[in-house]
CSV table of C-alpha atoms in Angstrom, one decimal:
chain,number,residue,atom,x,y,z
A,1,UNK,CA,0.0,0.0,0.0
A,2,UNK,CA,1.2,3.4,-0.9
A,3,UNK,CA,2.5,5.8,2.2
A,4,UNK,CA,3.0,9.3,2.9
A,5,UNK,CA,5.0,11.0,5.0
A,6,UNK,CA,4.3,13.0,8.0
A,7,UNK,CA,6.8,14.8,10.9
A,8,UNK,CA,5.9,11.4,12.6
A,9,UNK,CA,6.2,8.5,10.2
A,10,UNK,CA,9.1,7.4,7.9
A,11,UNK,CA,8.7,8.5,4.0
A,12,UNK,CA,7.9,6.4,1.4
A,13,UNK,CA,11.1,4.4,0.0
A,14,UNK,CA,12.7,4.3,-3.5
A,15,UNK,CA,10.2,1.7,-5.8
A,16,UNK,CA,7.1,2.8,-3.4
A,17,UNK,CA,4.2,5.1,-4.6
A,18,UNK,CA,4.8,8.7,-3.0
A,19,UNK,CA,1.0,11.1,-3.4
A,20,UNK,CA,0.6,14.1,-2.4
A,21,UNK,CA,-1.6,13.8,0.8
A,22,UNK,CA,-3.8,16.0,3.5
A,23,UNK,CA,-4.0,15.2,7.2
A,24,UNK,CA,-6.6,16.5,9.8
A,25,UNK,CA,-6.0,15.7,13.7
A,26,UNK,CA,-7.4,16.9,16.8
A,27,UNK,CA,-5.5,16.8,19.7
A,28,UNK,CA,-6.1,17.1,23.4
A,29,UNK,CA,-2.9,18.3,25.2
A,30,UNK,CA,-1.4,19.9,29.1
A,31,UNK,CA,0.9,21.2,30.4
A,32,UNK,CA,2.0,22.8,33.5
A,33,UNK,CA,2.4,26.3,31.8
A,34,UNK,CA,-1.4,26.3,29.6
A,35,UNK,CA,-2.5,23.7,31.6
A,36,UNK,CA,-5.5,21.9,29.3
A,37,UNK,CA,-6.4,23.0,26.1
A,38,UNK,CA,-7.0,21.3,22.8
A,39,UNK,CA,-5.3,21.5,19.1
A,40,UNK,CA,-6.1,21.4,15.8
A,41,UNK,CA,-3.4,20.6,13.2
A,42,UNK,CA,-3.3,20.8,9.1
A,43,UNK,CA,-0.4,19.3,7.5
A,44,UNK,CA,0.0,18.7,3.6
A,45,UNK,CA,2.9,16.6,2.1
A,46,UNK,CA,4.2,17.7,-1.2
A,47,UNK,CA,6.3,15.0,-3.3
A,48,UNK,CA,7.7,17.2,-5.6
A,49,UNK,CA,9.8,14.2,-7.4
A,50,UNK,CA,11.7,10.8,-6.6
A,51,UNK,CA,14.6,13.7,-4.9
A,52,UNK,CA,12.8,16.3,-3.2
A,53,UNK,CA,9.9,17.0,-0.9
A,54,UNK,CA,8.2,18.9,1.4
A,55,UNK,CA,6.0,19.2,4.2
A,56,UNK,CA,3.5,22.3,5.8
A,57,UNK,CA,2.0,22.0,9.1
A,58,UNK,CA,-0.5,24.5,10.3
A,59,UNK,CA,-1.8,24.1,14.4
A,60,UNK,CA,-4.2,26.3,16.1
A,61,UNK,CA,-4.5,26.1,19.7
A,62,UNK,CA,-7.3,26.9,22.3
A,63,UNK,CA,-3.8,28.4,24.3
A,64,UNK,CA,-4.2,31.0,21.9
A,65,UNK,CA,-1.0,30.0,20.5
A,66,UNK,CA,-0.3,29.4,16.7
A,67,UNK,CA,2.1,27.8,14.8
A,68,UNK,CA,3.3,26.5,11.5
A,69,UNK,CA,6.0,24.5,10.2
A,70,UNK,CA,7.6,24.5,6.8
A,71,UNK,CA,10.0,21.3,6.1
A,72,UNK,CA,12.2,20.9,2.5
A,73,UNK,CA,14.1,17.8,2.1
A,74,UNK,CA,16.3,16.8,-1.0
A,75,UNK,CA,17.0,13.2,-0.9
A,76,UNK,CA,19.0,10.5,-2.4
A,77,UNK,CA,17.9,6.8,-3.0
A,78,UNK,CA,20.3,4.2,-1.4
A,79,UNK,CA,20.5,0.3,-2.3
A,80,UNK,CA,18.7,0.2,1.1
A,81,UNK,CA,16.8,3.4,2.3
A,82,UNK,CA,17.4,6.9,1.5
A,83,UNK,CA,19.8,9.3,2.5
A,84,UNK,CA,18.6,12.7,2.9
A,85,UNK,CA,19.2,16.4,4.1
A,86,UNK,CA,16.6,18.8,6.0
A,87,UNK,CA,15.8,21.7,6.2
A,88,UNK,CA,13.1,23.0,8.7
A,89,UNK,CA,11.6,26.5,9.6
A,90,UNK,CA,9.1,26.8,12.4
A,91,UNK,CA,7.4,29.7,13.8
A,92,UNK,CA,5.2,30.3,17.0
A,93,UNK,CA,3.0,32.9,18.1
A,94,UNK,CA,2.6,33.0,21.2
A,95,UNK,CA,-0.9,35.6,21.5
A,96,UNK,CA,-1.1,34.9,25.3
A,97,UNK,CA,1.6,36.2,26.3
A,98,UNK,CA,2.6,38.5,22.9
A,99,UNK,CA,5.7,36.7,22.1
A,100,UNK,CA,7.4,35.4,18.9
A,101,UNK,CA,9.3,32.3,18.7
A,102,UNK,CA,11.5,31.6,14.9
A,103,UNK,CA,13.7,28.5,14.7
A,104,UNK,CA,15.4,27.3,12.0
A,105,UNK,CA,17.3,23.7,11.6
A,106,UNK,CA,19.6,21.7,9.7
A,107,UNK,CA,19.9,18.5,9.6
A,108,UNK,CA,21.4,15.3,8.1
A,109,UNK,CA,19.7,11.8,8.1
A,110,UNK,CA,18.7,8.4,6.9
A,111,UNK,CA,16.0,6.5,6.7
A,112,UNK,CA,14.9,3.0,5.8
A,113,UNK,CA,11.6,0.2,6.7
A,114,UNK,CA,12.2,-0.2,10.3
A,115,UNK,CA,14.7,3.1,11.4
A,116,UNK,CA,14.8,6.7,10.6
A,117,UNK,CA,18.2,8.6,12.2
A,118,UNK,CA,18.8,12.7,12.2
A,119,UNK,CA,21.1,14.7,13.8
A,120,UNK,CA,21.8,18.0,12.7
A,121,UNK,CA,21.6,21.9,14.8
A,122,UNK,CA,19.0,24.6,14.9
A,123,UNK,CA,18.8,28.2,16.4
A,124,UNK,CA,16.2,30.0,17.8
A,125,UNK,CA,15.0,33.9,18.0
A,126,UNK,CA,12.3,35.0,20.3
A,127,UNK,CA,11.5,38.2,20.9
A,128,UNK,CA,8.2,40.2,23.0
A,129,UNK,CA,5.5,42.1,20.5
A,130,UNK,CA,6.0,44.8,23.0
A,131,UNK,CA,9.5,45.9,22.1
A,132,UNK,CA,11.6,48.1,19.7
A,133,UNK,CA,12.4,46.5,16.9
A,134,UNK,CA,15.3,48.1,16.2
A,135,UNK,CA,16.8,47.4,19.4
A,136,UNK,CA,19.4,44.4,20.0
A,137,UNK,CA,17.6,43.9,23.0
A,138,UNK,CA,14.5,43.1,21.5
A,139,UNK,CA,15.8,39.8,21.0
A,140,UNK,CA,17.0,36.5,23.2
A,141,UNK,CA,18.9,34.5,20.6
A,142,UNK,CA,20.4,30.8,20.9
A,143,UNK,CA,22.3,30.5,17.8
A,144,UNK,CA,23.8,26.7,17.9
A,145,UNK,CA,22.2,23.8,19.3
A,146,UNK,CA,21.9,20.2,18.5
A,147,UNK,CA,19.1,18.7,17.0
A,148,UNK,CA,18.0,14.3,17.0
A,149,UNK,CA,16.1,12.1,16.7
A,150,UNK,CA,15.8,8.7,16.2
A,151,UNK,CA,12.4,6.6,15.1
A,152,UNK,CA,12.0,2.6,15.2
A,153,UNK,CA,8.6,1.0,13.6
A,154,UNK,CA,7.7,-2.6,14.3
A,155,UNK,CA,6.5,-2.9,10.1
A,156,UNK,CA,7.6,-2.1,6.6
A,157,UNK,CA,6.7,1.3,5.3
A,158,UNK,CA,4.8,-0.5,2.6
A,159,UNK,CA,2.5,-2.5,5.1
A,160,UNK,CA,-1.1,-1.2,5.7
A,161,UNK,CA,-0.2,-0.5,9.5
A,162,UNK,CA,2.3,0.3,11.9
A,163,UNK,CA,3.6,1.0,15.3
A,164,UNK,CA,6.5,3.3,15.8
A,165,UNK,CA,8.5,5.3,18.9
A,166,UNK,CA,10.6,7.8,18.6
A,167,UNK,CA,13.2,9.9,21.0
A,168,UNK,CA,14.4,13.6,20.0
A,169,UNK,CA,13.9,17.0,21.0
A,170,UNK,CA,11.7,18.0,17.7
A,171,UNK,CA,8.7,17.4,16.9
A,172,UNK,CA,5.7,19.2,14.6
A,173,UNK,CA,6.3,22.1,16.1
A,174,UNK,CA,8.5,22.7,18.3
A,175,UNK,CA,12.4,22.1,18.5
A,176,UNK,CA,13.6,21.6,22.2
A,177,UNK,CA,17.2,22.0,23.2
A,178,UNK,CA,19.4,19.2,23.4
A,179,UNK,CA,18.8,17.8,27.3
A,180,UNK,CA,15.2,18.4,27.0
A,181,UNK,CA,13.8,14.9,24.9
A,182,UNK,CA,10.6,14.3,23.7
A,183,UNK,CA,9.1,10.6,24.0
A,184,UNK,CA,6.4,9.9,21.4
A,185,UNK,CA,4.4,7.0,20.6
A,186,UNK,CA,2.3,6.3,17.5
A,187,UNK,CA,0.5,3.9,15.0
A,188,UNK,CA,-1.2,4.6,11.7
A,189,UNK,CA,-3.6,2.1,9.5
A,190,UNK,CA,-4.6,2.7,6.4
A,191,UNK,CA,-8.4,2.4,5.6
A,192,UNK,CA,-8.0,2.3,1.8
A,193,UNK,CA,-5.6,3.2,-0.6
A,194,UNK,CA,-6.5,6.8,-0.1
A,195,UNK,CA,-7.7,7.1,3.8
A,196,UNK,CA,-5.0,6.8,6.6
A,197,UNK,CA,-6.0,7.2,10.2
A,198,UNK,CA,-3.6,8.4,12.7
A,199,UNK,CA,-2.8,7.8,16.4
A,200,UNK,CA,-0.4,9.4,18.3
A,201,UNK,CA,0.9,10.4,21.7
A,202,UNK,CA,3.9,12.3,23.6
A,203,UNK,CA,5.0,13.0,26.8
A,204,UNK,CA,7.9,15.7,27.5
A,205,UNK,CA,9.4,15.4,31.3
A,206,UNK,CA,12.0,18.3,32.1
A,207,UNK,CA,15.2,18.3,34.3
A,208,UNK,CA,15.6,14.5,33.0
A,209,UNK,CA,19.8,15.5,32.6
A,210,UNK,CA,19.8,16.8,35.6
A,211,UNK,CA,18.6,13.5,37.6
A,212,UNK,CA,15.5,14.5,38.8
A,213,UNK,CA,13.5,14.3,36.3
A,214,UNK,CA,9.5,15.7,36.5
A,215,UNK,CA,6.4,15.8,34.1
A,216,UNK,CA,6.3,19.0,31.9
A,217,UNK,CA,3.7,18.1,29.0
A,218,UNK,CA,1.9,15.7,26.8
A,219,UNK,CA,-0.5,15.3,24.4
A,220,UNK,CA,-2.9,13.0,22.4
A,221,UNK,CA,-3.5,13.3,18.6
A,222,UNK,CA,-6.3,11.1,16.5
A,223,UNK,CA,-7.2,12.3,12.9
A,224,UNK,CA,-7.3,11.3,9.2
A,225,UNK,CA,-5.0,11.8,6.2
A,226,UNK,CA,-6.4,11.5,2.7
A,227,UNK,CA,-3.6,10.5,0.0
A,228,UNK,CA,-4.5,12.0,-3.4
């Protein structure tokens, strides 16, 4: 059966059908900051050819934050998997408390049925809505940090369902630094060869480097993708 690729899920492999393809999800999340509060998320995969693709993600939040993702990736078919590089640009707006949030990462990686590895760096610009622009102090930079991640499925890309985890500090929407990692669980199974539904989950703890380890966030996702 044909796949598609998502933030979450391996892509398709060299000799497998690659669509273009919608997803819908809703998502009930906490955390101790927003405490409850409830997402929904767009994201649209683009395989522009057998080298290059890309992927938008849209979220709006009851939080009153917003977000969206933008990810390009060149890649290059291997005997087994696919090599690739990545590029990613997020942004956040954070209307509750009138705050920006940019980052920007680079990243190399590989990727085949059972294991998908990246490790690459990303920086980060936030700055309040409330300040002068042209002021250097209008803005908390973090220029280098590392970016992971590394994804194990229990099936073959090309079988209707799967099971994956993951560890890293990225996800949809949000890049973490390097000693704060995000645990995430999921499964997909495809309906038909154009409906895909979606499960997944993630749970961020914080401190977790510095051995005493608490609950920060996490969230549950359900929704649909349509393959074209």
């Amino acid at each position: 059966a044909p796949t598609i690729l998502s933030a979450s899920a391996p892509s398709p492999l060299k000799g497998e059908m690659e669509r273009f393809a919608l997803e819908v999800s809703a998502e009930y999340a906490y955390n101790r900051t927003y405490a409850h509060f409830a997402n929904i998320n767009l994201r649209a995969f683009m395989p522009i050819n057998t080298h290059f693709e890309m992927q938008a993600n849209i979220r709006l939040s009851s939080a009153n934050v917003y977000a969206g993702a933008l990810t390009v990736r060149p890649k290059f078919p291997l005997p087994v998997g696919d090599l690739f590089l990545e590029t990613d640009l997020f942004y956040t707006a954070l209307a509750r408390n009138r705050a920006n949030d940019f980052c920007a990462a680079v990243a190399l990686g590989y990727r085949m049925d059972y294991v998908s590895v990246r490790i690459g760096m990303f920086g980060r610009v936030m700055n309040d809505w409330n300040t002068d622009y042209h002021s250097a102090t209008a803005y908390v930079c973090e220029p280098f940090n590392m970016l992971y991640e590394i994804k194990v499925g229990c099936r073959p890309n090309e079988c209707p369902w799967n099971i994956w985890a993951a560890l890293s500090n990225i996800d949809d929407f949000q890049m973490e630094r390097a000693w704060q990692p995000i645990f995430r669980l999921g499964a997909r199974y495809d309906i038909d060869t154009h409906w895909r539904t979606i499960l997944e989950g993630e749970i961020k703890p914080t401190g977790i480097f510095h051995l005493n380890a608490t609950f920060y966030s996490a969230y549950l996702r359900a929704g649909f993708a349509y393959r074209f």
